[in-house]
PDB file of C-alpha atoms in Angstrom:
ATOM      1  CA  UNK A 266    -104.572   3.885  33.273  1.00 45.00           C
ATOM      2  CA  UNK A 267    -105.606   0.965  35.459  1.00 46.00           C
ATOM      3  CA  UNK A 268    -107.545  -0.540  32.616  1.00 49.00           C
ATOM      4  CA  UNK A 269    -104.250  -0.518  30.617  1.00 48.00           C
ATOM      5  CA  UNK A 270    -102.417  -2.299  33.365  1.00 48.00           C
ATOM      6  CA  UNK A 271    -105.039  -4.894  33.592  1.00 48.00           C
ATOM      7  CA  UNK A 272    -104.808  -5.529  29.994  1.00 48.00           C
ATOM      8  CA  UNK A 273    -101.127  -5.840  30.235  1.00 44.00           C
ATOM      9  CA  UNK A 274    -101.262  -8.254  32.904  1.00 48.00           C
ATOM     10  CA  UNK A 275    -103.847 -10.380  31.152  1.00 48.00           C
ATOM     11  CA  UNK A 276    -101.750 -10.423  28.059  1.00 45.00           C
ATOM     12  CA  UNK A 277     -98.738 -11.462  30.095  1.00 45.00           C
ATOM     13  CA  UNK A 278    -100.541 -14.212  31.806  1.00 47.00           C
ATOM     14  CA  UNK A 279    -101.797 -15.445  28.316  1.00 44.00           C
ATOM     15  CA  UNK A 280     -98.246 -15.317  26.959  1.00 43.00           C
ATOM     16  CA  UNK A 281     -96.541 -16.919  30.047  1.00 46.00           C
ATOM     17  CA  UNK A 282     -94.137 -14.244  30.797  1.00 44.00           C
ATOM     18  CA  UNK A 283     -92.279 -14.342  33.973  1.00 45.00           C
ATOM     19  CA  UNK A 284     -92.934 -12.273  37.043  1.00 43.00           C
ATOM     20  CA  UNK A 285     -89.706 -10.059  36.585  1.00 45.00           C
ATOM     21  CA  UNK A 286     -90.797  -9.017  33.294  1.00 40.00           C
ATOM     22  CA  UNK A 287     -94.242  -8.118  34.489  1.00 43.00           C
ATOM     23  CA  UNK A 288     -92.686  -6.121  37.345  1.00 46.00           C
ATOM     24  CA  UNK A 289     -90.459  -4.386  34.916  1.00 42.00           C
ATOM     25  CA  UNK A 290     -93.292  -3.628  32.625  1.00 44.00           C
ATOM     26  CA  UNK A 291     -95.354  -2.246  35.637  1.00 44.00           C
ATOM     27  CA  UNK A 292     -92.433   0.133  36.425  1.00 44.00           C
ATOM     28  CA  UNK A 293     -93.344   3.685  35.738  1.00 45.00           C
ATOM     29  CA  UNK A 294     -89.715   4.432  34.360  1.00 42.00           C
ATOM     30  CA  UNK A 295     -88.635   1.925  31.580  1.00 44.00           C
ATOM     31  CA  UNK A 296     -86.464   4.525  29.929  1.00 41.00           C
ATOM     32  CA  UNK A 297     -84.434   4.677  33.079  1.00 43.00           C
ATOM     33  CA  UNK A 298     -83.679   0.912  32.827  1.00 40.00           C
ATOM     34  CA  UNK A 299     -82.456   1.272  29.191  1.00 46.00           C
ATOM     35  CA  UNK A 300     -80.286   4.235  30.323  1.00 39.00           C
ATOM     36  CA  UNK A 301     -78.565   2.250  32.875  1.00 46.00           C
ATOM     37  CA  UNK A 302     -77.889  -0.587  30.711  1.00 45.00           C
ATOM     38  CA  UNK A 303     -76.428   1.819  27.998  1.00 47.00           C
ATOM     39  CA  UNK A 304     -74.338   3.539  30.713  1.00 49.00           C
ATOM     40  CA  UNK A 305     -72.632   0.377  31.631  1.00 54.00           C
ATOM     41  CA  UNK A 306     -71.858  -0.418  28.070  1.00 54.00           C
ATOM     42  CA  UNK A 307     -70.275   2.955  27.486  1.00 48.00           C
ATOM     43  CA  UNK A 308     -68.299   2.630  30.820  1.00 55.00           C
ATOM     44  CA  UNK A 309     -66.858  -0.733  29.527  1.00 57.00           C
ATOM     45  CA  UNK A 310     -66.070   0.761  26.082  1.00 59.00           C
ATOM     46  CA  UNK A 311     -64.384   3.794  27.843  1.00 49.00           C
ATOM     47  CA  UNK A 312     -62.455   1.523  30.100  1.00 55.00           C
ATOM     48  CA  UNK A 313     -61.366  -0.678  27.103  1.00 55.00           C
ATOM     49  CA  UNK A 314     -60.110   2.362  25.135  1.00 57.00           C
ATOM     50  CA  UNK A 315     -58.323   3.564  28.238  1.00 57.00           C
ATOM     51  CA  UNK A 316     -56.554   0.145  28.693  1.00 58.00           C
ATOM     52  CA  UNK A 317     -55.766   0.103  24.951  1.00 53.00           C
ATOM     53  CA  UNK A 318     -54.275   3.587  25.161  1.00 58.00           C
ATOM     54  CA  UNK A 319     -52.185   2.673  28.188  1.00 56.00           C
ATOM     55  CA  UNK A 320     -50.972  -0.477  26.412  1.00 58.00           C
ATOM     56  CA  UNK A 321     -50.076   1.461  23.428  1.00 63.00           C
ATOM     57  CA  UNK A 322     -48.264   4.108  25.401  1.00 58.00           C
ATOM     58  CA  UNK A 323     -46.318   1.334  27.232  1.00 65.00           C
ATOM     59  CA  UNK A 324     -45.588  -0.397  23.826  1.00 60.00           C
ATOM     60  CA  UNK A 325     -44.340   2.790  22.277  1.00 66.00           C
ATOM     61  CA  UNK A 326     -42.147   3.498  25.403  1.00 69.00           C
ATOM     62  CA  UNK A 327     -40.585   0.044  24.939  1.00 70.00           C
ATOM     63  CA  UNK A 328     -40.006   0.484  21.406  1.00 73.00           C
ATOM     64  CA  UNK A 329     -38.306   3.873  22.080  1.00 76.00           C
ATOM     65  CA  UNK A 330     -35.964   2.397  24.753  1.00 76.00           C
ATOM     66  CA  UNK A 331     -35.212  -0.538  22.443  1.00 79.00           C
ATOM     67  CA  UNK A 332     -34.465   1.811  19.582  1.00 82.00           C
ATOM     68  CA  UNK A 333     -32.170   3.843  21.819  1.00 84.00           C
ATOM     69  CA  UNK A 334     -30.431   0.796  22.948  1.00 82.00           C
ATOM     70  CA  UNK A 335     -29.762  -0.409  19.383  1.00 86.00           C
ATOM     71  CA  UNK A 336     -28.651   2.911  18.347  1.00 87.00           C
ATOM     72  CA  UNK A 337     -26.076   3.142  21.175  1.00 85.00           C
ATOM     73  CA  UNK A 338     -24.904  -0.597  20.491  1.00 87.00           C
ATOM     74  CA  UNK A 339     -24.539   0.262  16.820  1.00 89.00           C
ATOM     75  CA  UNK A 340     -22.543   3.339  17.578  1.00 88.00           C
ATOM     76  CA  UNK A 341     -20.283   1.280  20.020  1.00 88.00           C
ATOM     77  CA  UNK A 342     -19.805  -1.350  17.311  1.00 91.00           C
ATOM     78  CA  UNK A 343     -18.964   1.287  14.784  1.00 91.00           C
ATOM     79  CA  UNK A 344     -16.267   2.935  17.097  1.00 90.00           C
ATOM     80  CA  UNK A 345     -14.754  -0.584  17.638  1.00 91.00           C
ATOM     81  CA  UNK A 346     -14.677  -1.258  13.900  1.00 93.00           C
ATOM     82  CA  UNK A 347     -12.881   2.040  13.352  1.00 91.00           C
ATOM     83  CA  UNK A 348     -10.517   1.306  16.184  1.00 91.00           C
ATOM     84  CA  UNK A 349      -9.666  -2.039  14.661  1.00 92.00           C
ATOM     85  CA  UNK A 350      -9.281  -0.590  11.306  1.00 92.00           C
ATOM     86  CA  UNK A 351      -6.749   1.889  12.680  1.00 91.00           C
ATOM     87  CA  UNK A 352      -4.746  -0.995  14.533  1.00 92.00           C
ATOM     88  CA  UNK A 353      -4.790  -2.956  11.474  1.00 93.00           C
ATOM     89  CA  UNK A 354      -3.357  -0.019   9.368  1.00 92.00           C
ATOM     90  CA  UNK A 355      -0.678   0.663  12.015  1.00 92.00           C
ATOM     91  CA  UNK A 356       0.264  -2.989  12.136  1.00 92.00           C
ATOM     92  CA  UNK A 357       0.444  -3.295   8.342  1.00 92.00           C
ATOM     93  CA  UNK A 358       2.600  -0.195   8.193  1.00 92.00           C
ATOM     94  CA  UNK A 359       4.868  -1.649  10.925  1.00 92.00           C
ATOM     95  CA  UNK A 360       5.041  -4.981   9.163  1.00 93.00           C
ATOM     96  CA  UNK A 361       5.994  -3.222   5.854  1.00 94.00           C
ATOM     97  CA  UNK A 362       8.638  -1.235   7.535  1.00 93.00           C
ATOM     98  CA  UNK A 363      10.070  -4.277   9.429  1.00 94.00           C
ATOM     99  CA  UNK A 364      10.071  -6.224   6.013  1.00 94.00           C
ATOM    100  CA  UNK A 365      11.845  -3.444   4.194  1.00 93.00           C
ATOM    101  CA  UNK A 366      14.517  -3.139   7.043  1.00 94.00           C
ATOM    102  CA  UNK A 367      15.029  -6.926   6.880  1.00 93.00           C
ATOM    103  CA  UNK A 368      15.462  -6.709   3.159  1.00 93.00           C
ATOM    104  CA  UNK A 369      17.918  -4.079   3.335  1.00 94.00           C
ATOM    105  CA  UNK A 370      19.729  -5.824   6.081  1.00 93.00           C
ATOM    106  CA  UNK A 371      19.876  -9.071   3.941  1.00 93.00           C
ATOM    107  CA  UNK A 372      21.182  -7.337   0.932  1.00 93.00           C
ATOM    108  CA  UNK A 373      23.697  -5.362   2.987  1.00 93.00           C
ATOM    109  CA  UNK A 374      24.948  -8.493   4.747  1.00 94.00           C
ATOM    110  CA  UNK A 375      25.042 -10.464   1.607  1.00 93.00           C
ATOM    111  CA  UNK A 376      27.154  -7.769  -0.117  1.00 92.00           C
ATOM    112  CA  UNK A 377      29.459  -7.475   2.914  1.00 93.00           C
ATOM    113  CA  UNK A 378      29.907 -11.259   2.772  1.00 93.00           C
ATOM    114  CA  UNK A 379      30.589 -11.100  -1.007  1.00 90.00           C
ATOM    115  CA  UNK A 380      33.146  -8.349  -0.355  1.00 90.00           C
ATOM    116  CA  UNK A 381      34.815 -10.140   2.391  1.00 92.00           C
ATOM    117  CA  UNK A 382      35.124 -13.423   0.482  1.00 90.00           C
ATOM    118  CA  UNK A 383      36.489 -11.405  -2.435  1.00 88.00           C
ATOM    119  CA  UNK A 384      39.058  -9.633  -0.246  1.00 91.00           C
ATOM    120  CA  UNK A 385      40.245 -12.852   1.366  1.00 92.00           C
ATOM    121  CA  UNK A 386      40.552 -14.422  -2.172  1.00 91.00           C
ATOM    122  CA  UNK A 387      42.436 -11.420  -3.224  1.00 92.00           C
ATOM    123  CA  UNK A 388      44.798 -11.424  -0.282  1.00 93.00           C
ATOM    124  CA  UNK A 389      45.487 -15.083  -0.671  1.00 93.00           C
ATOM    125  CA  UNK A 390      46.244 -14.725  -4.400  1.00 93.00           C
ATOM    126  CA  UNK A 391      48.577 -11.854  -3.666  1.00 93.00           C
ATOM    127  CA  UNK A 392      50.550 -13.916  -1.408  1.00 92.00           C
ATOM    128  CA  UNK A 393      51.049 -16.601  -4.207  1.00 92.00           C
ATOM    129  CA  UNK A 394      51.967 -14.063  -6.949  1.00 93.00           C
ATOM    130  CA  UNK A 395      55.588 -13.682  -5.800  1.00 92.00           C
ATOM    131  CA  UNK A 396      55.990 -17.532  -6.152  1.00 91.00           C
ATOM    132  CA  UNK A 397      54.829 -17.335  -9.694  1.00 91.00           C
ATOM    133  CA  UNK A 398      57.327 -14.436 -10.329  1.00 91.00           C
ATOM    134  CA  UNK A 399      60.161 -16.719  -8.950  1.00 89.00           C
ATOM    135  CA  UNK A 400      59.102 -19.427 -11.307  1.00 87.00           C
ATOM    136  CA  UNK A 401      59.188 -17.121 -14.238  1.00 86.00           C
ATOM    137  CA  UNK A 402      62.612 -15.590 -13.457  1.00 86.00           C
ATOM    138  CA  UNK A 403      63.996 -19.208 -13.095  1.00 83.00           C
ATOM    139  CA  UNK A 404      62.676 -20.128 -16.306  1.00 81.00           C
ATOM    140  CA  UNK A 405      64.210 -17.063 -18.085  1.00 79.00           C
ATOM    141  CA  UNK A 406      67.518 -17.435 -16.434  1.00 80.00           C
ATOM    142  CA  UNK A 407      68.261 -21.045 -16.126  1.00 78.00           C
ATOM    143  CA  UNK A 408      69.493 -22.747 -19.245  1.00 80.00           C
ATOM    144  CA  UNK A 409      69.680 -26.531 -18.618  1.00 77.00           C
ATOM    145  CA  UNK A 410      72.719 -28.208 -20.244  1.00 81.00           C
ATOM    146  CA  UNK A 411      72.603 -31.864 -19.383  1.00 83.00           C
ATOM    147  CA  UNK A 412      69.746 -34.376 -19.152  1.00 84.00           C
ATOM    148  CA  UNK A 413      69.666 -34.212 -15.479  1.00 81.00           C
ATOM    149  CA  UNK A 414      69.165 -30.434 -15.534  1.00 79.00           C
ATOM    150  CA  UNK A 415      66.534 -30.854 -18.262  1.00 84.00           C
ATOM    151  CA  UNK A 416      64.739 -33.284 -15.991  1.00 86.00           C
ATOM    152  CA  UNK A 417      64.776 -30.876 -13.106  1.00 81.00           C
ATOM    153  CA  UNK A 418      63.677 -28.035 -15.441  1.00 80.00           C
ATOM    154  CA  UNK A 419      60.741 -30.049 -16.603  1.00 84.00           C
ATOM    155  CA  UNK A 420      59.786 -30.910 -13.021  1.00 85.00           C
ATOM    156  CA  UNK A 421      59.481 -27.285 -11.734  1.00 82.00           C
ATOM    157  CA  UNK A 422      57.997 -26.229 -14.908  1.00 86.00           C
ATOM    158  CA  UNK A 423      55.203 -28.864 -14.240  1.00 88.00           C
ATOM    159  CA  UNK A 424      54.750 -27.407 -10.719  1.00 89.00           C
ATOM    160  CA  UNK A 425      54.624 -23.811 -12.250  1.00 89.00           C
ATOM    161  CA  UNK A 426      52.044 -24.897 -14.783  1.00 90.00           C
ATOM    162  CA  UNK A 427      49.900 -26.502 -12.114  1.00 92.00           C
ATOM    163  CA  UNK A 428      50.054 -23.254 -10.114  1.00 91.00           C
ATOM    164  CA  UNK A 429      49.118 -21.109 -12.993  1.00 91.00           C
ATOM    165  CA  UNK A 430      46.269 -23.334 -13.864  1.00 93.00           C
ATOM    166  CA  UNK A 431      44.898 -23.079 -10.355  1.00 92.00           C
ATOM    167  CA  UNK A 432      45.102 -19.290 -10.518  1.00 93.00           C
ATOM    168  CA  UNK A 433      43.251 -19.338 -13.876  1.00 93.00           C
ATOM    169  CA  UNK A 434      40.490 -21.435 -12.405  1.00 93.00           C
ATOM    170  CA  UNK A 435      40.133 -18.709  -9.573  1.00 91.00           C
ATOM    171  CA  UNK A 436      39.785 -16.088 -12.349  1.00 92.00           C
ATOM    172  CA  UNK A 437      43.338 -14.634 -12.354  1.00 94.00           C
ATOM    173  CA  UNK A 438      44.563 -13.653 -15.733  1.00 93.00           C
ATOM    174  CA  UNK A 439      47.816 -11.758 -16.793  1.00 93.00           C
ATOM    175  CA  UNK A 440      48.143  -8.424 -18.285  1.00 92.00           C
ATOM    176  CA  UNK A 441      49.898  -8.005 -21.675  1.00 90.00           C
ATOM    177  CA  UNK A 442      50.885  -4.271 -21.641  1.00 90.00           C
ATOM    178  CA  UNK A 443      53.645  -4.262 -24.222  1.00 89.00           C
ATOM    179  CA  UNK A 444      52.875  -1.754 -27.003  1.00 87.00           C
ATOM    180  CA  UNK A 445      49.946  -0.376 -25.222  1.00 90.00           C
ATOM    181  CA  UNK A 446      49.477   3.214 -24.032  1.00 91.00           C
ATOM    182  CA  UNK A 447      50.478   3.817 -20.541  1.00 92.00           C
ATOM    183  CA  UNK A 448      47.356   3.659 -18.186  1.00 91.00           C
ATOM    184  CA  UNK A 449      47.968   4.664 -14.479  1.00 91.00           C
ATOM    185  CA  UNK A 450      44.843   2.615 -13.682  1.00 92.00           C
ATOM    186  CA  UNK A 451      46.732  -0.498 -14.824  1.00 92.00           C
ATOM    187  CA  UNK A 452      50.386   0.281 -14.892  1.00 93.00           C
ATOM    188  CA  UNK A 453      53.036   1.616 -12.702  1.00 92.00           C
ATOM    189  CA  UNK A 454      55.910   3.250 -14.485  1.00 91.00           C
ATOM    190  CA  UNK A 455      59.350   2.471 -12.933  1.00 92.00           C
ATOM    191  CA  UNK A 456      61.538   3.396 -15.850  1.00 91.00           C
ATOM    192  CA  UNK A 457      61.653   5.792 -18.616  1.00 91.00           C
ATOM    193  CA  UNK A 458      63.683   5.296 -21.945  1.00 90.00           C
ATOM    194  CA  UNK A 459      64.117   8.145 -24.265  1.00 90.00           C
ATOM    195  CA  UNK A 460      63.563   6.970 -27.807  1.00 88.00           C
ATOM    196  CA  UNK A 461      62.285   8.396 -31.086  1.00 85.00           C
ATOM    197  CA  UNK A 462      61.230   4.893 -32.427  1.00 86.00           C
ATOM    198  CA  UNK A 463      58.083   4.823 -30.209  1.00 86.00           C
ATOM    199  CA  UNK A 464      55.635   7.619 -29.285  1.00 87.00           C
ATOM    200  CA  UNK A 465      55.721   9.065 -25.781  1.00 88.00           C
ATOM    201  CA  UNK A 466      53.821   7.222 -23.122  1.00 88.00           C
ATOM    202  CA  UNK A 467      54.130   3.788 -24.994  1.00 90.00           C
ATOM    203  CA  UNK A 468      54.821   0.776 -22.836  1.00 92.00           C
ATOM    204  CA  UNK A 469      58.148  -0.590 -24.025  1.00 92.00           C
ATOM    205  CA  UNK A 470      58.688  -3.530 -21.512  1.00 91.00           C
ATOM    206  CA  UNK A 471      56.822  -5.195 -18.633  1.00 91.00           C
ATOM    207  CA  UNK A 472      59.306  -5.639 -15.817  1.00 91.00           C
ATOM    208  CA  UNK A 473      56.916  -7.316 -13.243  1.00 91.00           C
ATOM    209  CA  UNK A 474      53.832  -8.861 -14.560  1.00 92.00           C
ATOM    210  CA  UNK A 475      50.461  -7.382 -13.609  1.00 93.00           C
ATOM    211  CA  UNK A 476      47.355  -9.456 -13.165  1.00 95.00           C
ATOM    212  CA  UNK A 477      43.495  -9.208 -13.306  1.00 94.00           C
ATOM    213  CA  UNK A 478      41.077 -10.878 -10.785  1.00 92.00           C
ATOM    214  CA  UNK A 479      38.018 -11.078 -12.903  1.00 89.00           C
ATOM    215  CA  UNK A 480      37.478  -7.653 -14.243  1.00 88.00           C
ATOM    216  CA  UNK A 481      39.340  -5.878 -11.439  1.00 91.00           C
ATOM    217  CA  UNK A 482      42.970  -5.127 -11.141  1.00 93.00           C
ATOM    218  CA  UNK A 483      44.688  -7.628  -8.811  1.00 93.00           C
ATOM    219  CA  UNK A 484      48.178  -6.152  -9.230  1.00 94.00           C
ATOM    220  CA  UNK A 485      49.473  -3.343 -11.378  1.00 94.00           C
ATOM    221  CA  UNK A 486      52.168  -4.081 -13.948  1.00 93.00           C
ATOM    222  CA  UNK A 487      55.606  -2.499 -13.375  1.00 93.00           C
ATOM    223  CA  UNK A 488      56.610  -1.173 -16.889  1.00 93.00           C
ATOM    224  CA  UNK A 489      59.220   0.777 -18.723  1.00 93.00           C
ATOM    225  CA  UNK A 490      57.715   3.677 -20.629  1.00 93.00           C
ATOM    226  CA  UNK A 491      58.948   5.584 -23.753  1.00 91.00           C
ATOM    227  CA  UNK A 492      59.963   9.196 -23.417  1.00 90.00           C
ATOM    228  CA  UNK A 493      60.898  11.759 -25.982  1.00 87.00           C
ATOM    229  CA  UNK A 494      64.582  11.582 -27.063  1.00 80.00           C
ATOM    230  CA  UNK A 495      66.424  14.586 -26.001  1.00 73.00           C
ATOM    231  CA  UNK A 496      68.226  16.551 -28.887  1.00 55.00           C
ATOM    232  CA  UNK A 497      72.002  16.927 -28.578  1.00 47.00           C
ATOM    233  CA  UNK A 498      73.083  20.441 -27.745  1.00 49.00           C
ATOM    234  CA  UNK A 499      74.384  22.309 -30.853  1.00 47.00           C
ATOM    235  CA  UNK A 500      77.981  23.688 -30.760  1.00 44.00           C
ATOM    236  CA  UNK A 501      78.350  27.452 -30.175  1.00 45.00           C
ATOM    237  CA  UNK A 502      79.295  29.445 -33.397  1.00 45.00           C
ATOM    238  CA  UNK A 503      82.692  30.770 -33.753  1.00 44.00           C
ATOM    239  CA  UNK A 504      82.539  34.419 -32.914  1.00 40.00           C
ATOM    240  CA  UNK A 505      85.752  35.125 -34.794  1.00 38.00           C
ATOM    241  CA  UNK A 506      84.133  33.810 -37.976  1.00 37.00           C
ATOM    242  CA  UNK A 507      81.072  35.950 -37.332  1.00 39.00           C
ATOM    243  CA  UNK A 508      83.438  38.903 -37.052  1.00 36.00           C
ATOM    244  CA  UNK A 509      85.090  38.204 -40.290  1.00 33.00           C
ATOM    245  CA  UNK A 510      81.980  37.568 -42.188  1.00 34.00           C
TER     246      UNK A 510
END
């Protein structure tokens, strides 16, 4: 054994190895040195794996918290969107209801305005119709004899014509009921004349002229209507003659 150590020392001196190597080589337990070195490496690897596992766990925990927060935020946004959709539908329905009410109000007020204007127009024309009647009566009864009377006649006839033309422009037109069947919607029967020349219910004469305003009756015509002619009563037969017969 000593011879072997001597040989090792001689060889080491020849190769120029340092003293530490020599001492290590002189040591009786080289395997123990290798074991210590291997143990430190294993410890470092275990520590590195432990640190890696810890980092992985921390990363997974952070990811789990982030995913939970994202899910909660997404749920909140979805709820807000649904709430906004509901509000939009309510506002749209309310707008459509208001628009429909306004349109109905506009139509109703427009119709009421037209009816009011028509009623005012009707009342005004009704106030003028007696003036027209008087002009017509004067024309029927007055017979001008002299040039002065003819001049006056032409003057008021010109006024009458101007008045009639104005009424025509307003939509007024006269009725012509003579010879027509009596219609209670158009005529007002003020006289009945028995006759066998015309069928019953025929208008024989217009006493007061009726007028239309557009397609509506402005004033009913006062007329004379034909009635069936009453048969004269027959004389009673002579009872004495019946007795002798």
